[in-house]
PDB file of C-alpha atoms in Angstrom:
ATOM      1  CA  UNK A  23      23.359  -1.769  -9.137  1.00 68.00           C
ATOM      2  CA  UNK A  24      24.640   0.554 -11.832  1.00 82.00           C
ATOM      3  CA  UNK A  25      27.210   3.221 -11.001  1.00 88.00           C
ATOM      4  CA  UNK A  26      24.725   6.028 -11.706  1.00 90.00           C
ATOM      5  CA  UNK A  27      22.252   4.433  -9.289  1.00 91.00           C
ATOM      6  CA  UNK A  28      24.897   4.108  -6.574  1.00 93.00           C
ATOM      7  CA  UNK A  29      25.732   7.788  -6.967  1.00 95.00           C
ATOM      8  CA  UNK A  30      22.046   8.724  -6.745  1.00 95.00           C
ATOM      9  CA  UNK A  31      21.606   6.636  -3.580  1.00 95.00           C
ATOM     10  CA  UNK A  32      24.652   8.251  -1.971  1.00 96.00           C
ATOM     11  CA  UNK A  33      23.363  11.720  -2.828  1.00 97.00           C
ATOM     12  CA  UNK A  34      19.936  10.826  -1.468  1.00 96.00           C
ATOM     13  CA  UNK A  35      21.420   9.651   1.833  1.00 96.00           C
ATOM     14  CA  UNK A  36      23.243  12.976   2.201  1.00 96.00           C
ATOM     15  CA  UNK A  37      20.072  14.910   1.353  1.00 97.00           C
ATOM     16  CA  UNK A  38      18.103  12.951   3.970  1.00 96.00           C
ATOM     17  CA  UNK A  39      20.735  13.840   6.592  1.00 96.00           C
ATOM     18  CA  UNK A  40      20.450  17.515   5.656  1.00 96.00           C
ATOM     19  CA  UNK A  41      16.718  17.243   6.320  1.00 96.00           C
ATOM     20  CA  UNK A  42      17.470  16.028   9.840  1.00 95.00           C
ATOM     21  CA  UNK A  43      16.717  12.342   9.351  1.00 95.00           C
ATOM     22  CA  UNK A  44      18.680   9.149   8.702  1.00 95.00           C
ATOM     23  CA  UNK A  45      18.784   6.255   6.233  1.00 93.00           C
ATOM     24  CA  UNK A  46      20.982   4.097   8.454  1.00 90.00           C
ATOM     25  CA  UNK A  47      18.421   1.292   8.802  1.00 84.00           C
ATOM     26  CA  UNK A  48      17.504   1.185   5.107  1.00 85.00           C
ATOM     27  CA  UNK A  49      19.227  -0.592   2.259  1.00 84.00           C
ATOM     28  CA  UNK A  50      19.819   0.561  -1.287  1.00 88.00           C
ATOM     29  CA  UNK A  51      16.831  -1.434  -2.550  1.00 82.00           C
ATOM     30  CA  UNK A  52      14.452   0.567  -0.366  1.00 83.00           C
ATOM     31  CA  UNK A  53      15.999   3.922  -1.271  1.00 89.00           C
ATOM     32  CA  UNK A  54      15.912   3.079  -4.961  1.00 88.00           C
ATOM     33  CA  UNK A  55      12.106   2.839  -4.780  1.00 84.00           C
ATOM     34  CA  UNK A  56      11.921   6.451  -3.660  1.00 89.00           C
ATOM     35  CA  UNK A  57      14.389   7.508  -6.338  1.00 91.00           C
ATOM     36  CA  UNK A  58      12.415   5.736  -9.054  1.00 87.00           C
ATOM     37  CA  UNK A  59       9.195   7.314  -7.776  1.00 84.00           C
ATOM     38  CA  UNK A  60      10.832  10.739  -8.122  1.00 90.00           C
ATOM     39  CA  UNK A  61      12.526  10.235 -11.497  1.00 91.00           C
ATOM     40  CA  UNK A  62      15.944   9.588  -9.906  1.00 94.00           C
ATOM     41  CA  UNK A  63      16.070  13.061  -8.358  1.00 95.00           C
ATOM     42  CA  UNK A  64      17.967  12.589  -5.039  1.00 96.00           C
ATOM     43  CA  UNK A  65      16.608  15.730  -3.362  1.00 96.00           C
ATOM     44  CA  UNK A  66      12.977  15.018  -4.248  1.00 95.00           C
ATOM     45  CA  UNK A  67      13.399  11.370  -3.254  1.00 94.00           C
ATOM     46  CA  UNK A  68      14.932  12.427   0.071  1.00 96.00           C
ATOM     47  CA  UNK A  69      12.023  14.759   0.765  1.00 95.00           C
ATOM     48  CA  UNK A  70       9.544  11.995  -0.043  1.00 91.00           C
ATOM     49  CA  UNK A  71      11.443   9.544   2.171  1.00 92.00           C
ATOM     50  CA  UNK A  72      11.444  11.912   5.166  1.00 94.00           C
ATOM     51  CA  UNK A  73       7.731  12.638   4.670  1.00 92.00           C
ATOM     52  CA  UNK A  74       7.075   8.884   4.672  1.00 89.00           C
ATOM     53  CA  UNK A  75       9.111   8.421   7.864  1.00 91.00           C
ATOM     54  CA  UNK A  76       7.128  11.151   9.629  1.00 93.00           C
ATOM     55  CA  UNK A  77       3.813   9.740   8.377  1.00 89.00           C
ATOM     56  CA  UNK A  78       4.686   6.235   9.476  1.00 89.00           C
ATOM     57  CA  UNK A  79       5.880   7.378  12.917  1.00 91.00           C
ATOM     58  CA  UNK A  80       2.654   9.328  13.473  1.00 92.00           C
ATOM     59  CA  UNK A  81       0.212   6.826  11.999  1.00 91.00           C
ATOM     60  CA  UNK A  82       1.840   3.621  13.268  1.00 91.00           C
ATOM     61  CA  UNK A  83       3.688   4.722  16.443  1.00 92.00           C
ATOM     62  CA  UNK A  84       4.043   1.163  17.772  1.00 91.00           C
ATOM     63  CA  UNK A  85       5.493  -0.109  14.501  1.00 87.00           C
ATOM     64  CA  UNK A  86       2.379  -2.151  13.790  1.00 89.00           C
ATOM     65  CA  UNK A  87      -1.408  -1.874  13.988  1.00 93.00           C
ATOM     66  CA  UNK A  88      -2.953  -4.450  16.302  1.00 94.00           C
ATOM     67  CA  UNK A  89      -6.136  -6.385  15.585  1.00 94.00           C
ATOM     68  CA  UNK A  90      -7.877  -4.565  18.435  1.00 95.00           C
ATOM     69  CA  UNK A  91      -7.430  -1.213  16.651  1.00 95.00           C
ATOM     70  CA  UNK A  92      -9.356  -2.425  13.593  1.00 95.00           C
ATOM     71  CA  UNK A  93     -11.742  -4.878  15.194  1.00 94.00           C
ATOM     72  CA  UNK A  94     -14.885  -3.583  13.454  1.00 94.00           C
ATOM     73  CA  UNK A  95     -13.300  -3.917  10.017  1.00 94.00           C
ATOM     74  CA  UNK A  96     -11.960  -7.398  10.762  1.00 94.00           C
ATOM     75  CA  UNK A  97     -15.356  -8.605  11.949  1.00 94.00           C
ATOM     76  CA  UNK A  98     -16.838  -7.800   8.527  1.00 93.00           C
ATOM     77  CA  UNK A  99     -14.765 -10.677   7.083  1.00 93.00           C
ATOM     78  CA  UNK A 100     -14.590  -9.029   3.701  1.00 94.00           C
ATOM     79  CA  UNK A 101     -10.946  -9.687   2.821  1.00 92.00           C
ATOM     80  CA  UNK A 102      -9.229 -13.073   2.789  1.00 91.00           C
ATOM     81  CA  UNK A 103      -5.484 -13.648   2.643  1.00 89.00           C
ATOM     82  CA  UNK A 104      -4.766 -16.831   0.714  1.00 88.00           C
ATOM     83  CA  UNK A 105      -1.638 -18.888   0.173  1.00 84.00           C
ATOM     84  CA  UNK A 106       0.982 -17.418  -2.135  1.00 82.00           C
ATOM     85  CA  UNK A 107       0.637 -17.870  -5.882  1.00 83.00           C
ATOM     86  CA  UNK A 108       3.064 -20.067  -7.806  1.00 84.00           C
ATOM     87  CA  UNK A 109       5.067 -16.903  -8.522  1.00 80.00           C
ATOM     88  CA  UNK A 110       5.377 -16.315  -4.788  1.00 79.00           C
ATOM     89  CA  UNK A 111       3.021 -13.337  -4.543  1.00 81.00           C
ATOM     90  CA  UNK A 112       0.544 -13.104  -1.657  1.00 84.00           C
ATOM     91  CA  UNK A 113      -3.062 -13.375  -2.852  1.00 86.00           C
ATOM     92  CA  UNK A 114      -5.950 -11.297  -1.503  1.00 86.00           C
ATOM     93  CA  UNK A 115      -9.619 -11.927  -2.224  1.00 89.00           C
ATOM     94  CA  UNK A 116     -11.896  -8.958  -1.537  1.00 88.00           C
ATOM     95  CA  UNK A 117     -15.643  -9.556  -1.188  1.00 92.00           C
ATOM     96  CA  UNK A 118     -17.125  -6.188  -2.127  1.00 88.00           C
ATOM     97  CA  UNK A 119     -20.630  -7.245  -1.021  1.00 92.00           C
ATOM     98  CA  UNK A 120     -19.392  -7.359   2.577  1.00 94.00           C
ATOM     99  CA  UNK A 121     -17.992  -3.840   2.541  1.00 92.00           C
ATOM    100  CA  UNK A 122     -19.978  -0.785   3.574  1.00 92.00           C
ATOM    101  CA  UNK A 123     -18.815   2.830   3.871  1.00 91.00           C
ATOM    102  CA  UNK A 124     -16.991   3.128   7.171  1.00 90.00           C
ATOM    103  CA  UNK A 125     -18.529   5.099  10.018  1.00 90.00           C
ATOM    104  CA  UNK A 126     -15.044   5.419  11.483  1.00 93.00           C
ATOM    105  CA  UNK A 127     -12.850   6.426   8.544  1.00 91.00           C
ATOM    106  CA  UNK A 128      -9.689   6.578  10.672  1.00 93.00           C
ATOM    107  CA  UNK A 129     -10.184   2.941  11.637  1.00 94.00           C
ATOM    108  CA  UNK A 130     -10.669   2.074   7.964  1.00 93.00           C
ATOM    109  CA  UNK A 131      -7.356   3.750   7.089  1.00 91.00           C
ATOM    110  CA  UNK A 132      -5.635   1.802   9.847  1.00 93.00           C
ATOM    111  CA  UNK A 133      -7.268  -1.363   8.558  1.00 93.00           C
ATOM    112  CA  UNK A 134      -5.796  -0.813   5.082  1.00 89.00           C
ATOM    113  CA  UNK A 135      -2.297  -0.332   6.518  1.00 89.00           C
ATOM    114  CA  UNK A 136      -2.776  -3.334   8.831  1.00 91.00           C
ATOM    115  CA  UNK A 137      -3.872  -5.438   5.870  1.00 88.00           C
ATOM    116  CA  UNK A 138      -0.990  -4.434   3.596  1.00 84.00           C
ATOM    117  CA  UNK A 139       1.605  -4.955   6.333  1.00 84.00           C
ATOM    118  CA  UNK A 140       0.270  -8.441   7.063  1.00 85.00           C
ATOM    119  CA  UNK A 141       0.025  -9.325   3.384  1.00 83.00           C
ATOM    120  CA  UNK A 142       3.577  -8.346   2.467  1.00 78.00           C
ATOM    121  CA  UNK A 143       4.973  -9.932   5.637  1.00 79.00           C
ATOM    122  CA  UNK A 144       3.265 -13.215   4.716  1.00 79.00           C
ATOM    123  CA  UNK A 145       5.443 -13.616   1.643  1.00 71.00           C
ATOM    124  CA  UNK A 146       8.657 -12.140   2.938  1.00 67.00           C
ATOM    125  CA  UNK A 147      11.603 -14.485   2.576  1.00 60.00           C
ATOM    126  CA  UNK A 148      14.057 -12.894   5.009  1.00 57.00           C
ATOM    127  CA  UNK A 149      15.411 -10.159   2.779  1.00 58.00           C
ATOM    128  CA  UNK A 150      14.312  -7.553   0.297  1.00 58.00           C
ATOM    129  CA  UNK A 151      14.328  -8.520  -3.331  1.00 58.00           C
ATOM    130  CA  UNK A 152      13.056  -5.195  -4.614  1.00 56.00           C
ATOM    131  CA  UNK A 153       9.997  -6.747  -6.215  1.00 57.00           C
ATOM    132  CA  UNK A 154       7.567  -7.263  -3.330  1.00 65.00           C
ATOM    133  CA  UNK A 155       4.100  -7.304  -4.864  1.00 73.00           C
ATOM    134  CA  UNK A 156       0.653  -8.699  -4.268  1.00 77.00           C
ATOM    135  CA  UNK A 157      -2.222  -9.969  -6.348  1.00 82.00           C
ATOM    136  CA  UNK A 158      -5.768  -8.876  -5.562  1.00 83.00           C
ATOM    137  CA  UNK A 159      -9.056 -10.375  -6.747  1.00 85.00           C
ATOM    138  CA  UNK A 160     -12.042  -8.074  -6.297  1.00 82.00           C
ATOM    139  CA  UNK A 161     -15.276 -10.075  -6.260  1.00 88.00           C
ATOM    140  CA  UNK A 162     -18.255  -7.868  -7.108  1.00 83.00           C
ATOM    141  CA  UNK A 163     -20.890 -10.603  -6.947  1.00 87.00           C
ATOM    142  CA  UNK A 164     -24.088  -9.633  -5.111  1.00 89.00           C
ATOM    143  CA  UNK A 165     -23.059  -6.044  -4.417  1.00 85.00           C
ATOM    144  CA  UNK A 166     -25.656  -3.292  -4.197  1.00 88.00           C
ATOM    145  CA  UNK A 167     -25.440   0.482  -4.154  1.00 86.00           C
ATOM    146  CA  UNK A 168     -25.084   0.293  -0.368  1.00 90.00           C
ATOM    147  CA  UNK A 169     -21.645  -1.230  -0.916  1.00 87.00           C
ATOM    148  CA  UNK A 170     -20.422   1.612  -3.134  1.00 85.00           C
ATOM    149  CA  UNK A 171     -17.754   3.570  -1.261  1.00 88.00           C
ATOM    150  CA  UNK A 172     -15.858   6.089  -3.390  1.00 82.00           C
ATOM    151  CA  UNK A 173     -13.993   7.483  -0.390  1.00 86.00           C
ATOM    152  CA  UNK A 174     -12.918   4.034   0.739  1.00 83.00           C
ATOM    153  CA  UNK A 175     -11.805   3.094  -2.766  1.00 79.00           C
ATOM    154  CA  UNK A 176      -9.638   6.202  -3.031  1.00 80.00           C
ATOM    155  CA  UNK A 177      -8.154   5.531   0.415  1.00 80.00           C
ATOM    156  CA  UNK A 178      -7.277   1.972  -0.569  1.00 75.00           C
ATOM    157  CA  UNK A 179      -5.485   3.012  -3.724  1.00 72.00           C
ATOM    158  CA  UNK A 180      -3.743   5.883  -1.945  1.00 72.00           C
ATOM    159  CA  UNK A 181      -2.095   3.416   0.400  1.00 71.00           C
ATOM    160  CA  UNK A 182      -1.134   1.197  -2.526  1.00 65.00           C
ATOM    161  CA  UNK A 183       0.683   4.253  -3.859  1.00 60.00           C
ATOM    162  CA  UNK A 184       2.760   4.525  -0.695  1.00 54.00           C
ATOM    163  CA  UNK A 185       6.212   3.405  -1.792  1.00 36.00           C
ATOM    164  CA  UNK A 186       7.318   1.719   1.420  1.00 38.00           C
ATOM    165  CA  UNK A 187       5.675  -0.188   4.225  1.00 35.00           C
ATOM    166  CA  UNK A 188       7.251  -1.280   7.458  1.00 36.00           C
ATOM    167  CA  UNK A 189       6.472  -4.394   9.463  1.00 32.00           C
ATOM    168  CA  UNK A 190       7.633  -4.893  13.052  1.00 29.00           C
ATOM    169  CA  UNK A 191       8.819  -8.409  12.326  1.00 30.00           C
ATOM    170  CA  UNK A 192      11.049  -7.165   9.515  1.00 31.00           C
ATOM    171  CA  UNK A 193      14.037  -4.848   9.642  1.00 30.00           C
ATOM    172  CA  UNK A 194      13.919  -3.223   6.195  1.00 32.00           C
ATOM    173  CA  UNK A 195      11.034  -1.325   4.717  1.00 35.00           C
ATOM    174  CA  UNK A 196       9.438  -2.968   1.752  1.00 35.00           C
ATOM    175  CA  UNK A 197       7.342  -1.500  -0.989  1.00 38.00           C
ATOM    176  CA  UNK A 198       4.085  -2.960  -2.117  1.00 42.00           C
ATOM    177  CA  UNK A 199       2.947  -2.990  -5.689  1.00 45.00           C
ATOM    178  CA  UNK A 200      -0.292  -4.250  -7.109  1.00 44.00           C
ATOM    179  CA  UNK A 201       1.036  -6.882  -9.480  1.00 46.00           C
ATOM    180  CA  UNK A 202      -2.391  -7.852 -10.831  1.00 47.00           C
ATOM    181  CA  UNK A 203      -5.969  -7.137 -10.082  1.00 48.00           C
ATOM    182  CA  UNK A 204      -8.964  -9.117 -11.248  1.00 48.00           C
ATOM    183  CA  UNK A 205     -12.587  -8.068 -11.198  1.00 47.00           C
ATOM    184  CA  UNK A 206     -15.355 -10.638 -10.949  1.00 49.00           C
ATOM    185  CA  UNK A 207     -18.970  -9.833 -11.833  1.00 48.00           C
ATOM    186  CA  UNK A 208     -18.091  -6.332 -13.022  1.00 47.00           C
ATOM    187  CA  UNK A 209     -20.649  -3.601 -12.454  1.00 47.00           C
ATOM    188  CA  UNK A 210     -20.458  -0.281 -14.273  1.00 49.00           C
ATOM    189  CA  UNK A 211     -20.463   1.884 -11.157  1.00 48.00           C
ATOM    190  CA  UNK A 212     -17.338   0.202  -9.798  1.00 52.00           C
ATOM    191  CA  UNK A 213     -15.567   0.541 -13.122  1.00 54.00           C
ATOM    192  CA  UNK A 214     -16.371   4.249 -13.071  1.00 53.00           C
ATOM    193  CA  UNK A 215     -15.177   4.656  -9.474  1.00 54.00           C
ATOM    194  CA  UNK A 216     -11.999   2.720 -10.239  1.00 56.00           C
ATOM    195  CA  UNK A 217     -11.199   5.000 -13.185  1.00 59.00           C
ATOM    196  CA  UNK A 218     -11.944   8.124 -11.181  1.00 54.00           C
ATOM    197  CA  UNK A 219      -9.705   6.898  -8.365  1.00 54.00           C
ATOM    198  CA  UNK A 220      -6.839   6.232 -10.761  1.00 57.00           C
ATOM    199  CA  UNK A 221      -7.149   9.734 -12.226  1.00 52.00           C
ATOM    200  CA  UNK A 222      -7.208  11.211  -8.740  1.00 48.00           C
ATOM    201  CA  UNK A 223      -4.112   9.285  -7.714  1.00 47.00           C
ATOM    202  CA  UNK A 224      -2.257  10.338 -10.842  1.00 45.00           C
ATOM    203  CA  UNK A 225      -2.942  13.993 -10.033  1.00 40.00           C
ATOM    204  CA  UNK A 226      -2.086  13.403  -6.365  1.00 39.00           C
ATOM    205  CA  UNK A 227       1.225  11.755  -7.252  1.00 44.00           C
ATOM    206  CA  UNK A 228       2.240  14.605  -9.522  1.00 44.00           C
TER     207      UNK A 228
END
């Protein structure tokens, strides 16, 4: 780590303490993700970090989301976690034709967090490397307008924007990035929704 980065991390730790929280359980790799996300501004990164801690504590109070909390979403069998790619990234295959707008949107949000936690944990090698990513393949074969879910799509990409995820079986937090995405059997409406979601997330992030 460069000297300037070490200084920024130290300043961020102090800023987090001033906000009434702690970075004791988190390494420099984790904190650097927040700094990068906030243009290396220690105070802004600290604020983002504390907001994430509060969100995680409220949304995942037990440290993980059990299968029983997202049973309806799991029973749809619309997402499949495969073996890691040759680069070591976990691979997800999403069958869009098996997804329908959720009646219980809170459960859907929990399902997304549950899925990302499980996916990243599946490729974890005992320590953070600072480059934890996943590859997703979105299969659009046989979808109809009943499968179109703009709200669900935005929710999914919002959680991909979250800079750190925590898994109960792991001590450090680890960020998740979408290394690649592939679309099979592309349909115009999903391209449009994808672009709209990206624009929304860009505004949201700013």
